[in-house]
Amino acid sequence: MEVTLIAAIGKNNELGKDNHLIWYIPKDLAFFKKITMGKIIVMGRKTFESLPNLLPGRRHVVLSQTCTNFPKEVTFYHSLKELLEKEKEELFVIGGAQIYKLFLDYTTKMYLTEIDGEAKDADAYFPKFDKTEWEKNVLCEHQEPISYRHVEYVKKR
Ligand SMILES: NC(=O)c1ccc[n+]([C@@H]2O[C@H](COP(=O)([O-])OP(=O)(O)OC[C@H]3O[C@@H](n4cnc5c(N)ncnc54)[C@H](OP(=O)(O)O)[C@@H]3O)[C@@H](O)[C@H]2O)c1
């Protein structure tokens, strides 16, 4: 089973604050939609709660040790072990901080939106990773509404 991870991060790996995203970049949300459409998306319970709605066209898989009251469309697991036993197709891990950390060792590809911004009051951070273990391809660069780039990282064999 293949694991791909997708995240938008600040200069210091900032991911979120108070269970919200820090930057609002419509074109990045469109990129996220394009990459994840039709796929299985995996997230933590907090990220699931941060979504305004179920994301159309994607099967939602949520990890929670405590909750069971998810909408019927959602598949939930209480442990990574259980999830890995049951899910056999490609997974797109969409956050947040705890879930990225949990899946990093299983991940072979990452799409990171690297935003040239900082948020000193962030409370969720993308895990540090060893960049020498990954091949880096810059897919595109943008300047509006803030300078950022879409970067693909592929795990070296
Ligand atoms: N910038 C981005 O690309 C991006 C993407 C996604 C999210 N975010 C941000 O990230 C923040 C949320 O991240 P977070 O780390 O606080 O929360 P999270 O990773 O979304 O969810 C954490 C929850 O997942 C469950 N969980 C974690 N490890 C587990 C395990 N081993 N087995 C079963 N369940 C497990 C627990 O749920 P229970 O407590 O229910 O047991 C835990 O409280 C928000 O600010 C959000 O906006 C940013």
Coordinates of C-alpha atoms and ligand atoms in Angstrom, one line a residue:
M1 CA 0.0 0.0 0.0
E2 CA 1.4 3.4 -1.1
V3 CA 1.2 6.4 1.2
T4 CA 1.3 10.0 -0.2
L5 CA 1.2 12.9 2.1
I6 CA 0.0 16.5 1.3
A7 CA 0.5 19.6 3.5
A8 CA 0.9 23.3 3.4
I9 CA 3.7 24.5 5.7
G10 CA 5.3 27.8 6.8
K11 CA 9.0 28.6 7.0
N12 CA 9.2 26.9 10.4
N13 CA 6.9 24.0 9.4
E14 CA 3.8 25.8 10.8
L15 CA 0.6 23.9 10.0
G16 CA -2.2 25.4 12.0
K17 CA -3.4 27.3 15.0
D18 CA -6.5 26.7 17.1
N19 CA -7.5 23.8 14.8
H20 CA -7.5 26.1 11.7
L21 CA -5.2 26.7 8.8
I22 CA -2.9 29.7 9.1
W23 CA -2.9 30.9 5.5
Y24 CA -5.8 31.1 3.1
I25 CA -4.5 30.5 -0.4
P26 CA -7.4 29.7 -2.8
K27 CA -5.0 28.3 -5.6
D28 CA -3.4 26.0 -3.0
L29 CA -6.8 24.7 -2.0
A30 CA -7.5 24.0 -5.7
F31 CA -4.1 22.2 -5.9
F32 CA -5.1 20.1 -2.9
K33 CA -8.5 19.3 -4.5
K34 CA -6.8 18.3 -7.8
I35 CA -4.3 16.0 -6.1
T36 CA -6.8 14.3 -3.7
M37 CA -9.9 14.0 -6.0
G38 CA -11.1 10.4 -6.2
K39 CA -8.6 9.2 -3.6
I40 CA -8.8 7.9 -0.1
I41 CA -7.9 10.7 2.3
V42 CA -6.6 9.9 5.8
M43 CA -6.8 12.4 8.7
G44 CA -6.8 12.8 12.4
R45 CA -10.0 13.4 14.4
K46 CA -9.0 17.1 14.9
T47 CA -8.4 17.8 11.3
F48 CA -11.7 16.0 10.5
E49 CA -13.5 18.4 12.9
S50 CA -11.8 21.4 11.3
L51 CA -13.4 20.6 7.9
P52 CA -16.5 22.7 7.1
N53 CA -18.0 19.6 5.3
L54 CA -17.1 16.2 3.9
L55 CA -14.9 16.8 0.9
P56 CA -16.8 15.7 -2.2
G57 CA -15.4 12.9 -4.3
R58 CA -13.0 11.5 -1.7
R59 CA -13.4 8.6 0.8
H60 CA -12.7 9.9 4.3
V61 CA -10.7 7.7 6.7
V62 CA -10.3 9.2 10.2
L63 CA -8.1 8.1 13.1
S64 CA -9.4 8.5 16.7
Q65 CA -8.7 6.7 19.9
T66 CA -11.8 8.0 21.6
C67 CA -14.6 8.9 19.1
T68 CA -17.0 6.7 17.3
N69 CA -19.8 9.2 16.3
F70 CA -18.7 10.0 12.8
P71 CA -21.0 10.4 9.8
K72 CA -21.9 7.2 8.1
E73 CA -19.7 8.1 5.1
V74 CA -16.6 8.1 7.2
T75 CA -14.5 5.0 7.9
F76 CA -12.8 5.4 11.3
Y77 CA -10.1 3.4 13.0
H78 CA -8.8 3.4 16.6
S79 CA -5.2 2.6 15.7
L80 CA -2.7 2.8 12.9
K81 CA -2.3 -1.0 13.1
E82 CA -6.0 -1.5 12.4
L83 CA -5.9 1.0 9.6
L84 CA -2.9 -0.6 7.9
E85 CA -4.5 -4.0 8.2
K86 CA -7.8 -3.0 6.5
E87 CA -6.8 -0.3 3.9
K88 CA -5.0 -1.8 1.0
E89 CA -5.2 1.0 -1.6
E90 CA -3.2 4.2 -2.0
L91 CA -3.7 6.6 0.9
F92 CA -3.4 10.3 0.8
V93 CA -2.6 11.6 4.3
I94 CA -4.0 15.1 4.8
G95 CA -3.0 15.9 8.4
G96 CA -2.7 17.2 10.9
A97 CA 0.5 17.2 12.8
Q98 CA 0.0 14.0 14.8
I99 CA -1.1 12.1 11.8
Y100 CA 1.7 13.3 9.5
K101 CA 4.2 12.2 12.2
L102 CA 2.5 8.8 12.5
F103 CA 2.7 8.1 8.7
L104 CA 6.0 9.7 7.8
D105 CA 7.9 6.4 7.9
Y106 CA 5.4 4.8 5.5
T107 CA 5.4 7.7 3.1
T108 CA 7.0 7.5 -0.3
K109 CA 5.8 10.8 -1.8
M110 CA 4.9 14.2 -0.3
Y111 CA 3.3 17.3 -1.8
L112 CA 4.4 20.2 0.3
T113 CA 3.2 23.7 -0.3
E114 CA 6.1 25.7 1.1
I115 CA 4.9 29.1 2.2
D116 CA 7.3 32.0 2.7
G117 CA 5.5 33.0 5.9
E118 CA 5.9 32.6 9.6
A119 CA 3.4 32.3 12.4
K120 CA 4.9 32.6 15.8
D121 CA 1.7 31.6 17.5
A122 CA 1.2 28.3 15.5
D123 CA 0.3 25.3 17.7
A124 CA 0.7 22.5 15.1
Y125 CA 3.9 21.8 13.1
F126 CA 4.8 19.5 10.3
P127 CA 7.4 16.9 11.6
K128 CA 11.1 17.5 10.8
F129 CA 12.4 15.2 8.1
D130 CA 15.8 14.5 6.7
K131 CA 15.9 16.2 3.3
T132 CA 18.8 14.1 2.1
E133 CA 16.5 11.1 2.0
W134 CA 14.2 12.8 -0.5
E135 CA 14.4 13.9 -4.1
K136 CA 13.0 17.4 -4.4
N137 CA 11.1 18.7 -7.5
V138 CA 9.7 22.2 -7.5
L139 CA 6.4 22.0 -9.4
C140 CA 5.6 25.7 -9.6
E141 CA 6.0 29.0 -7.8
H142 CA 3.5 31.7 -6.9
Q143 CA 3.7 35.2 -5.5
E144 CA 0.1 35.9 -4.6
P145 CA -1.4 36.3 -2.0
I146 CA 2.0 35.4 -0.5
S147 CA 5.1 33.8 -2.0
Y148 CA 4.9 30.0 -2.0
R149 CA 5.8 27.0 -4.1
H150 CA 4.4 23.5 -4.7
V151 CA 7.2 21.0 -4.1
E152 CA 7.1 17.2 -4.6
Y153 CA 9.4 15.1 -2.5
V154 CA 10.0 11.5 -3.6
K155 CA 11.7 9.1 -1.1
K156 CA 15.0 7.9 -2.4
R157 CA 15.3 4.1 -2.6
Ligands
LIG1 N1 -1.4 23.1 6.8 C1 -2.0 21.9 6.5 O1 -1.7 21.4 5.4 C2 -2.8 21.2 7.5 C3 -3.4 20.0 7.1 C4 -4.2 19.4 8.1 C5 -4.4 19.9 9.3 N2 -3.7 21.1 9.6 C6 -3.9 21.7 10.9 O2 -3.3 20.8 11.9 C7 -3.9 21.0 13.1 C8 -4.5 19.7 13.7 O3 -3.4 18.8 13.9 P1 -3.3 18.0 15.3 O4 -2.0 17.3 15.3 O5 -3.7 18.9 16.4 O6 -4.5 17.0 15.1 P2 -4.7 15.7 14.1 O7 -3.5 15.1 13.7 O8 -5.6 16.2 13.0 O9 -5.7 14.8 15.0 C9 -5.2 14.3 16.2 C10 -6.1 13.3 16.7 O10 -6.0 12.1 15.9 C11 -6.2 10.9 16.7 N3 -5.0 10.2 16.8 C12 -3.7 10.6 16.8 N4 -2.8 9.5 16.8 C13 -3.6 8.4 16.8 C14 -3.3 7.0 16.8 N5 -2.0 6.6 16.8 N6 -4.3 6.2 16.8 C15 -5.6 6.6 16.7 N7 -5.9 7.9 16.7 C16 -4.9 8.8 16.8 C17 -6.5 11.5 18.1 O11 -7.9 11.6 18.1 P3 -8.8 11.4 19.5 O12 -8.4 12.6 20.4 O13 -10.2 11.5 19.0 O14 -8.4 10.1 20.1 C18 -5.9 12.8 18.1 O15 -6.4 13.7 19.1 C19 -5.1 22.0 12.9 O16 -4.6 23.3 13.2 C20 -5.3 21.9 11.4 O17 -5.8 23.1 10.8 C21 -3.0 21.8 8.7

